[in-house]
């Protein structure tokens, strides 16, 4: 049956999170089957949704993610012989080799995210001596919801439960920030994605019931109560299922343009551009594309400030226009949306969302819509209808709540 007929009558597809017990059972079973013994334990890390503040992290800016209840589970057993064995329920290729052989350029694919974390922690002076891992995950894959950071984070917290771990303790936020930094190095230097660090901070440093206000200039954070239900609202995530990849050059290109513009403007990062002086800064750039990229970054950082002010004043019902402006800026100035994301956002807005925007890196992936409690089915059906009419594939949906950070699952 062609894709477009398939969703004529079916109810919108929901992407449910596994319970903790389910995740533990799946990962431990896979571990025992693969390695013939029990793991030391099971650790997890969540995916994330960024509420606002996109493509700001590598510009020293502000972002406001929440952790999802969707988690990656790592059943883990330490070894002392320097060997590493990895399997994942999502991947057909296992990995086996020596940790000492892992270096920039030596590994590719999914295992590079895991091996990269071990490599980066070893580089940071932590005791990493080899391990066996079995991964199971319900974080939607390639959906812009940080399945990569969840994979990295789950292994980072497992490795950190070592008796000789060097301070700061992984139980402290300082320790979590150090783990997040290692995950970023893994992604940048071993996996080859020049991402900015928001995803890893969200997965490791969030707090349940709160959004994480992340200041990427100095890595400082603030936990802001994020109780949409109290305001009669919820956050619908639309996984457009349009392929999303951050290693294909487009993301790196955006980052390079921003860094070059900052150099031209004589600032360390675009964060240093005062929004009230934006026009003056733009006039000093001689390229239309660079001007548009800078305009996005500077206005987006300011939208995060506006969002936080409303949230802190108990006015979360008023944030919709900021979300809409964020999407429009990512579409027109940053050019990272694409047909599926634009159709999803337009349809959600027409179906009554207070605001809607893409979330994450873009180029496919997911959008979010702020909606009235109880309207998820109606808005999902409207988005699904719009996809059908536009001849696009079938999207999937989940309602996001602000969940807790990475930790031990069993
Ligand atoms: C991806 C990257 C992040 C961030 C977002 C865009 O998720 O991994 O570092 O740059 O895109 O906000």
Short mmCIF file of C-alpha atoms and ligand atoms in Angstrom, two decimals:
data_model
loop_
_atom_site.label_atom_id
_atom_site.label_comp_id
_atom_site.label_asym_id
_atom_site.label_seq_id
_atom_site.Cartn_x
_atom_site.Cartn_y
_atom_site.Cartn_z
CA UNK A 1 0.00 0.00 0.00
CA UNK A 2 1.48 3.41 -0.87
CA UNK A 3 2.47 5.57 2.12
CA UNK A 4 -0.14 8.21 1.34
CA UNK A 5 -3.06 5.72 1.56
CA UNK A 6 -1.74 4.12 4.69
CA UNK A 7 -2.69 7.04 6.92
CA UNK A 8 -6.13 7.79 5.51
CA UNK A 9 -7.91 6.23 8.44
CA UNK A 10 -5.30 5.21 11.04
CA UNK A 11 -5.03 7.19 14.30
CA UNK A 12 -1.90 9.39 14.61
CA UNK A 13 1.11 7.33 15.62
CA UNK A 14 2.39 7.94 19.18
CA UNK A 15 5.98 7.45 20.24
CA UNK A 16 5.65 6.29 23.85
CA UNK A 17 8.48 6.32 26.37
CA UNK A 18 9.45 3.00 27.99
CA UNK A 19 9.12 2.66 31.73
CA UNK A 20 12.36 2.43 33.64
CA UNK A 21 11.71 -1.25 34.42
CA UNK A 22 11.11 -1.97 30.75
CA UNK A 23 14.33 -0.25 29.71
CA UNK A 24 16.32 -2.11 32.37
CA UNK A 25 14.83 -5.46 31.35
CA UNK A 26 15.51 -4.92 27.66
CA UNK A 27 19.09 -3.78 28.12
CA UNK A 28 20.00 -6.47 30.69
CA UNK A 29 18.46 -9.23 28.57
CA UNK A 30 20.36 -8.08 25.49
CA UNK A 31 23.55 -7.92 27.56
CA UNK A 32 23.16 -11.42 29.01
CA UNK A 33 22.36 -12.89 25.59
CA UNK A 34 25.35 -11.23 23.92
CA UNK A 35 27.99 -11.69 26.61
CA UNK A 36 26.76 -14.68 28.64
CA UNK A 37 26.87 -12.85 31.98
CA UNK A 38 25.02 -10.19 33.93
CA UNK A 39 25.93 -6.49 33.65
CA UNK A 40 27.23 -4.52 36.65
CA UNK A 41 24.13 -2.39 36.25
CA UNK A 42 21.99 -0.36 33.85
CA UNK A 43 22.38 3.39 33.36
CA UNK A 44 20.28 5.74 31.26
CA UNK A 45 20.26 9.19 29.69
CA UNK A 46 17.32 11.05 28.16
CA UNK A 47 16.75 12.69 24.80
CA UNK A 48 15.75 16.36 24.83
CA UNK A 49 13.49 18.91 23.27
CA UNK A 50 14.79 22.43 22.97
CA UNK A 51 11.95 24.79 23.83
CA UNK A 52 13.67 27.84 22.33
CA UNK A 53 17.19 29.08 21.54
CA UNK A 54 18.27 27.26 18.39
CA UNK A 55 21.74 27.37 16.86
CA UNK A 56 22.75 29.64 19.70
CA UNK A 57 24.93 27.24 21.70
CA UNK A 58 28.03 27.36 19.51
CA UNK A 59 27.62 31.15 19.43
CA UNK A 60 28.01 31.47 23.20
CA UNK A 61 24.27 32.12 23.48
CA UNK A 62 21.29 30.95 25.52
CA UNK A 63 19.15 27.84 25.06
CA UNK A 64 16.21 26.40 26.99
CA UNK A 65 15.91 22.61 26.64
CA UNK A 66 13.96 20.07 28.67
CA UNK A 67 14.88 16.40 29.08
CA UNK A 68 12.39 13.92 27.63
CA UNK A 69 10.99 10.86 29.41
CA UNK A 70 12.38 8.95 26.40
CA UNK A 71 15.67 7.38 27.43
CA UNK A 72 18.59 5.36 26.20
CA UNK A 73 19.54 2.47 28.50
CA UNK A 74 23.07 1.11 28.72
CA UNK A 75 23.64 -2.27 30.42
CA UNK A 76 27.30 -2.02 31.36
CA UNK A 77 30.06 -4.18 32.78
CA UNK A 78 33.54 -2.91 33.45
CA UNK A 79 36.59 -4.81 32.20
CA UNK A 80 40.20 -4.43 33.21
CA UNK A 81 41.90 -5.59 30.03
CA UNK A 82 41.40 -2.48 27.86
CA UNK A 83 38.91 -4.25 25.56
CA UNK A 84 35.55 -2.79 24.57
CA UNK A 85 32.56 -4.67 23.17
CA UNK A 86 29.43 -2.82 22.06
CA UNK A 87 26.04 -3.91 20.80
CA UNK A 88 22.85 -1.94 20.23
CA UNK A 89 19.32 -3.16 19.58
CA UNK A 90 19.09 -0.47 16.91
CA UNK A 91 22.26 -1.28 15.03
CA UNK A 92 23.21 -4.35 13.08
CA UNK A 93 26.96 -3.82 13.48
CA UNK A 94 28.53 -4.56 16.86
CA UNK A 95 31.99 -3.20 17.71
CA UNK A 96 34.86 -4.91 19.40
CA UNK A 97 38.40 -3.68 19.86
CA UNK A 98 40.93 -2.04 22.11
CA UNK A 99 40.24 1.27 23.76
CA UNK A 100 43.86 2.23 23.20
CA UNK A 101 43.25 2.14 19.43
CA UNK A 102 40.46 4.76 19.59
CA UNK A 103 41.61 8.16 18.34
CA UNK A 104 40.24 10.92 16.11
CA UNK A 105 39.62 9.36 12.68
CA UNK A 106 39.89 5.75 13.85
CA UNK A 107 36.17 4.91 14.21
CA UNK A 108 32.94 5.84 12.44
CA UNK A 109 29.22 5.25 12.84
CA UNK A 110 27.19 4.72 16.01
CA UNK A 111 30.02 3.17 18.00
CA UNK A 112 32.10 6.35 17.63
CA UNK A 113 29.69 8.14 20.00
CA UNK A 114 30.25 5.52 22.72
CA UNK A 115 33.97 5.06 22.14
CA UNK A 116 34.42 8.81 21.90
CA UNK A 117 33.06 9.27 25.42
CA UNK A 118 35.46 6.69 26.83
CA UNK A 119 38.33 8.25 24.89
CA UNK A 120 37.50 11.79 26.05
CA UNK A 121 37.13 10.74 29.69
CA UNK A 122 40.47 8.93 29.47
CA UNK A 123 42.02 12.09 28.01
CA UNK A 124 40.58 13.99 30.99
CA UNK A 125 42.49 11.68 33.33
CA UNK A 126 39.60 9.46 34.38
CA UNK A 127 40.04 5.71 34.99
CA UNK A 128 38.60 4.01 31.90
CA UNK A 129 39.86 0.46 31.49
CA UNK A 130 37.51 -1.23 29.01
CA UNK A 131 33.91 -2.38 29.19
CA UNK A 132 31.06 -4.34 27.62
CA UNK A 133 27.84 -2.52 26.78
CA UNK A 134 24.39 -3.37 25.44
CA UNK A 135 22.29 -0.39 24.36
CA UNK A 136 18.50 -0.24 24.09
CA UNK A 137 16.66 3.02 23.46
CA UNK A 138 13.24 4.55 22.94
CA UNK A 139 14.58 8.00 22.03
CA UNK A 140 13.28 8.48 18.48
CA UNK A 141 16.23 7.92 16.22
CA UNK A 142 17.47 10.64 13.88
CA UNK A 143 14.51 12.79 14.89
CA UNK A 144 16.42 15.80 16.20
CA UNK A 145 15.64 14.75 19.79
CA UNK A 146 19.27 14.03 20.72
CA UNK A 147 19.48 10.30 20.43
CA UNK A 148 23.24 10.84 20.09
CA UNK A 149 23.54 12.78 23.35
CA UNK A 150 21.38 10.16 25.10
CA UNK A 151 23.73 7.44 23.88
CA UNK A 152 26.79 9.37 25.00
CA UNK A 153 25.25 10.34 28.34
CA UNK A 154 24.15 6.81 29.24
CA UNK A 155 27.71 5.53 28.79
CA UNK A 156 29.23 8.56 30.53
CA UNK A 157 27.25 8.03 33.75
CA UNK A 158 28.01 4.30 33.65
CA UNK A 159 31.75 4.94 33.30
CA UNK A 160 31.63 7.56 36.04
CA UNK A 161 30.49 5.02 38.62
CA UNK A 162 34.07 3.86 39.03
CA UNK A 163 35.57 3.61 42.54
CA UNK A 164 38.64 5.61 41.49
CA UNK A 165 36.75 8.38 39.68
CA UNK A 166 38.60 11.67 39.90
CA UNK A 167 36.73 14.72 41.27
CA UNK A 168 34.41 16.46 40.62
CA UNK A 169 31.88 13.84 41.63
CA UNK A 170 29.36 12.87 38.93
CA UNK A 171 26.71 13.48 41.59
CA UNK A 172 27.41 17.22 41.51
CA UNK A 173 26.48 19.62 38.73
CA UNK A 174 30.18 20.36 38.28
CA UNK A 175 30.76 16.65 37.71
CA UNK A 176 27.84 16.52 35.28
CA UNK A 177 29.25 19.48 33.39
CA UNK A 178 32.58 17.61 33.10
CA UNK A 179 30.77 14.53 31.75
CA UNK A 180 28.87 16.72 29.28
CA UNK A 181 32.15 18.29 28.13
CA UNK A 182 33.59 14.82 27.47
CA UNK A 183 30.47 13.91 25.47
CA UNK A 184 30.91 17.05 23.38
CA UNK A 185 34.54 16.15 22.68
CA UNK A 186 33.38 12.67 21.70
CA UNK A 187 30.94 14.14 19.22
CA UNK A 188 33.27 16.82 17.85
CA UNK A 189 36.55 14.93 17.73
CA UNK A 190 35.64 11.24 17.34
CA UNK A 191 32.16 11.17 15.72
CA UNK A 192 32.94 14.18 13.53
CA UNK A 193 29.85 16.31 14.26
CA UNK A 194 30.72 19.91 15.11
CA UNK A 195 27.77 20.31 17.48
CA UNK A 196 27.63 22.91 20.23
CA UNK A 197 26.88 21.17 23.55
CA UNK A 198 23.27 22.00 24.32
CA UNK A 199 22.11 18.40 23.88
CA UNK A 200 24.68 16.93 26.26
CA UNK A 201 23.96 19.59 28.89
CA UNK A 202 20.24 18.84 28.63
CA UNK A 203 20.70 15.10 28.94
CA UNK A 204 23.07 15.29 31.92
CA UNK A 205 22.17 18.50 33.77
CA UNK A 206 18.37 18.94 33.47
CA UNK A 207 16.01 18.68 36.44
CA UNK A 208 12.61 17.01 36.41
CA UNK A 209 9.73 19.49 36.11
CA UNK A 210 12.14 22.22 35.01
CA UNK A 211 13.53 23.70 31.82
CA UNK A 212 17.28 24.20 31.74
CA UNK A 213 18.37 27.75 31.01
CA UNK A 214 21.81 27.16 29.60
CA UNK A 215 24.24 30.01 29.16
CA UNK A 216 26.76 28.72 26.65
CA UNK A 217 29.14 31.64 27.21
CA UNK A 218 30.29 30.21 30.53
CA UNK A 219 28.37 26.92 30.80
CA UNK A 220 26.31 28.16 33.75
CA UNK A 221 22.75 26.92 34.21
CA UNK A 222 19.51 27.81 35.91
CA UNK A 223 16.58 25.44 36.51
CA UNK A 224 13.28 27.16 35.68
CA UNK A 225 10.02 25.55 36.84
CA UNK A 226 8.28 24.31 33.69
CA UNK A 227 4.79 23.18 34.57
CA UNK A 228 2.75 23.58 31.41
CA UNK A 229 -0.12 21.49 32.78
CA UNK A 230 -0.68 24.08 35.53
CA UNK A 231 -1.34 26.59 32.76
CA UNK A 232 -3.66 24.18 30.93
CA UNK A 233 -1.08 23.58 28.20
CA UNK A 234 1.08 20.83 26.76
CA UNK A 235 3.96 20.51 24.37
CA UNK A 236 3.31 18.31 21.36
CA UNK A 237 6.37 17.00 19.53
CA UNK A 238 5.97 16.21 15.86
CA UNK A 239 8.62 13.87 14.47
CA UNK A 240 8.41 14.70 10.78
CA UNK A 241 10.48 11.61 9.98
CA UNK A 242 12.32 13.65 7.38
CA UNK A 243 15.93 12.47 7.58
CA UNK A 244 18.04 14.61 9.89
CA UNK A 245 21.81 14.42 10.07
CA UNK A 246 24.40 16.71 11.63
CA UNK A 247 27.45 15.14 10.04
CA UNK A 248 26.60 16.07 6.46
CA UNK A 249 28.26 19.47 6.30
CA UNK A 250 25.29 21.86 6.46
CA UNK A 251 25.47 22.21 10.23
CA UNK A 252 29.24 22.75 10.13
CA UNK A 253 28.75 25.35 7.41
CA UNK A 254 26.33 27.37 9.58
CA UNK A 255 28.77 27.25 12.44
CA UNK A 256 31.69 28.31 10.26
CA UNK A 257 29.71 31.26 8.87
CA UNK A 258 28.90 32.46 12.39
CA UNK A 259 32.48 32.12 13.56
CA UNK A 260 33.78 34.01 10.52
CA UNK A 261 31.20 36.78 11.08
CA UNK A 262 32.19 37.06 14.74
CA UNK A 263 35.84 37.42 13.67
CA UNK A 264 34.93 40.14 11.15
CA UNK A 265 32.98 41.97 13.85
CA UNK A 266 35.88 41.66 16.28
CA UNK A 267 33.98 39.69 18.95
CA UNK A 268 34.70 36.29 20.50
CA UNK A 269 31.19 35.02 19.71
CA UNK A 270 27.95 36.46 18.31
CA UNK A 271 26.65 36.53 21.89
CA UNK A 272 28.62 39.74 22.31
CA UNK A 273 26.44 41.60 19.77
CA UNK A 274 23.94 43.73 21.65
CA UNK A 275 20.51 43.26 20.01
CA UNK A 276 19.97 47.02 20.07
CA UNK A 277 23.14 47.43 17.97
CA UNK A 278 22.30 44.64 15.53
CA UNK A 279 21.75 46.92 12.53
CA UNK A 280 25.15 48.51 12.97
CA UNK A 281 26.77 45.08 13.15
CA UNK A 282 24.94 43.89 10.05
CA UNK A 283 26.08 46.95 8.14
CA UNK A 284 29.67 45.91 8.78
CA UNK A 285 29.20 42.55 7.05
CA UNK A 286 29.48 42.50 3.29
CA UNK A 287 27.66 39.26 2.62
CA UNK A 288 23.87 38.77 2.60
CA UNK A 289 24.07 35.19 3.82
CA UNK A 290 26.31 36.09 6.77
CA UNK A 291 23.98 39.00 7.60
CA UNK A 292 20.97 36.69 7.69
CA UNK A 293 22.75 34.11 9.85
CA UNK A 294 23.89 36.75 12.34
CA UNK A 295 20.41 38.28 12.46
CA UNK A 296 18.98 34.88 13.39
CA UNK A 297 21.49 34.22 16.15
CA UNK A 298 21.27 37.65 17.78
CA UNK A 299 17.46 37.81 17.66
CA UNK A 300 17.13 34.18 18.80
CA UNK A 301 19.23 34.80 21.90
CA UNK A 302 16.98 37.74 22.64
CA UNK A 303 13.88 35.58 22.17
CA UNK A 304 15.21 33.21 24.82
CA UNK A 305 15.43 36.18 27.20
CA UNK A 306 11.86 37.16 26.34
CA UNK A 307 10.62 33.60 26.82
CA UNK A 308 12.36 33.29 30.20
CA UNK A 309 10.87 36.60 31.35
CA UNK A 310 7.35 35.42 30.47
CA UNK A 311 7.90 32.00 32.02
CA UNK A 312 9.25 33.52 35.23
CA UNK A 313 6.29 35.94 35.37
CA UNK A 314 3.79 33.05 35.14
CA UNK A 315 2.80 34.12 31.62
CA UNK A 316 3.64 30.99 29.68
CA UNK A 317 0.41 31.33 27.68
CA UNK A 318 2.00 34.37 26.04
CA UNK A 319 5.13 32.70 24.63
CA UNK A 320 3.52 31.55 21.38
CA UNK A 321 4.58 34.54 19.25
CA UNK A 322 8.22 34.05 20.34
CA UNK A 323 8.09 30.41 19.27
CA UNK A 324 6.59 31.42 15.93
CA UNK A 325 9.21 34.12 15.39
CA UNK A 326 11.94 31.60 16.22
CA UNK A 327 10.72 29.21 13.55
CA UNK A 328 10.31 31.93 10.96
CA UNK A 329 13.84 33.14 11.63
CA UNK A 330 15.22 29.59 11.34
CA UNK A 331 13.32 29.20 8.08
CA UNK A 332 14.12 32.54 6.44
CA UNK A 333 17.43 33.68 7.92
CA UNK A 334 19.12 30.48 9.05
CA UNK A 335 17.59 28.28 6.32
CA UNK A 336 17.55 25.05 8.30
CA UNK A 337 13.86 24.08 8.21
CA UNK A 338 12.69 22.32 5.02
CA UNK A 339 9.28 21.32 3.70
CA UNK A 340 8.27 18.82 6.37
CA UNK A 341 9.11 21.14 9.28
CA UNK A 342 7.35 24.08 7.65
CA UNK A 343 4.24 22.03 6.88
CA UNK A 344 4.16 20.66 10.44
CA UNK A 345 4.49 24.11 11.99
CA UNK A 346 1.93 25.76 9.70
CA UNK A 347 -0.59 22.97 10.25
CA UNK A 348 -0.15 23.04 14.02
CA UNK A 349 -0.63 26.80 14.09
CA UNK A 350 -3.76 26.57 11.93
CA UNK A 351 -5.11 23.84 14.22
CA UNK A 352 -4.94 26.20 17.19
CA UNK A 353 -1.42 25.87 18.60
CA UNK A 354 -0.42 28.96 20.58
CA UNK A 355 2.98 28.73 18.93
CA UNK A 356 5.00 26.21 16.93
CA UNK A 357 8.59 25.89 15.81
CA UNK A 358 11.20 23.41 14.71
CA UNK A 359 13.41 22.08 17.50
CA UNK A 360 17.01 20.86 17.41
CA UNK A 361 19.40 21.16 14.52
CA UNK A 362 16.78 21.22 11.77
CA UNK A 363 17.23 19.91 8.21
CA UNK A 364 14.41 17.47 9.02
CA UNK A 365 13.80 16.12 12.50
CA UNK A 366 11.10 17.41 14.84
CA UNK A 367 8.86 20.40 15.47
CA UNK A 368 7.10 21.38 18.70
CA UNK A 369 3.70 22.95 19.22
CA UNK A 370 2.39 24.57 22.39
CA UNK A 371 -1.24 23.47 22.62
CA UNK A 372 -4.19 23.42 24.99
CA UNK A 373 -4.36 20.33 27.22
CA UNK A 374 -6.51 17.69 25.55
CA UNK A 375 -5.95 18.92 22.00
CA UNK A 376 -3.06 16.63 21.08
CA UNK A 377 -5.21 14.27 19.04
CA UNK A 378 -6.91 17.02 17.13
CA UNK A 379 -3.66 18.89 16.35
CA UNK A 380 -1.88 15.62 15.46
CA UNK A 381 -4.68 14.69 13.06
CA UNK A 382 -4.51 18.12 11.44
CA UNK A 383 -0.74 17.81 10.97
CA UNK A 384 -1.16 14.32 9.60
CA UNK A 385 -3.79 15.56 7.15
CA UNK A 386 -1.52 18.38 6.00
CA UNK A 387 1.33 15.90 5.41
CA UNK A 388 -0.98 13.69 3.36
CA UNK A 389 -2.19 16.61 1.28
CA UNK A 390 1.40 17.72 0.66
CA UNK A 391 2.34 14.18 -0.43
CA UNK A 392 4.74 13.74 2.51
CA UNK A 393 5.44 10.61 4.56
CA UNK A 394 3.71 9.87 7.83
CA UNK A 395 4.80 11.87 10.92
CA UNK A 396 4.69 10.57 14.50
CA UNK A 397 3.89 12.33 17.77
CA UNK A 398 4.65 12.49 21.47
CA UNK A 399 3.68 14.82 24.28
CA UNK A 400 6.81 16.11 26.03
CA UNK A 401 7.05 16.58 29.77
CA UNK A 402 10.15 17.86 31.56
CA UNK A 403 11.85 14.68 32.81
CA UNK A 404 14.98 14.09 34.88
CA UNK A 405 18.64 13.81 33.88
CA UNK A 406 20.86 10.78 33.22
CA UNK A 407 21.44 8.36 36.08
CA UNK A 408 21.48 4.77 37.25
CA UNK A 409 18.35 2.88 36.24
CA UNK A 410 18.50 -0.17 38.48
C1 LIG B 1 21.88 20.18 17.38
C2 LIG B 1 23.24 20.33 18.05
C3 LIG B 1 23.19 21.34 19.19
C4 LIG B 1 22.54 22.65 18.76
C5 LIG B 1 21.24 22.39 17.99
C6 LIG B 1 20.66 23.64 17.40
O1 LIG B 1 20.98 19.62 18.26
O2 LIG B 1 23.67 19.09 18.55
O3 LIG B 1 24.48 21.55 19.69
O4 LIG B 1 23.42 23.43 18.01
O5 LIG B 1 21.43 21.46 16.95
O6 LIG B 1 20.22 24.50 18.40
#
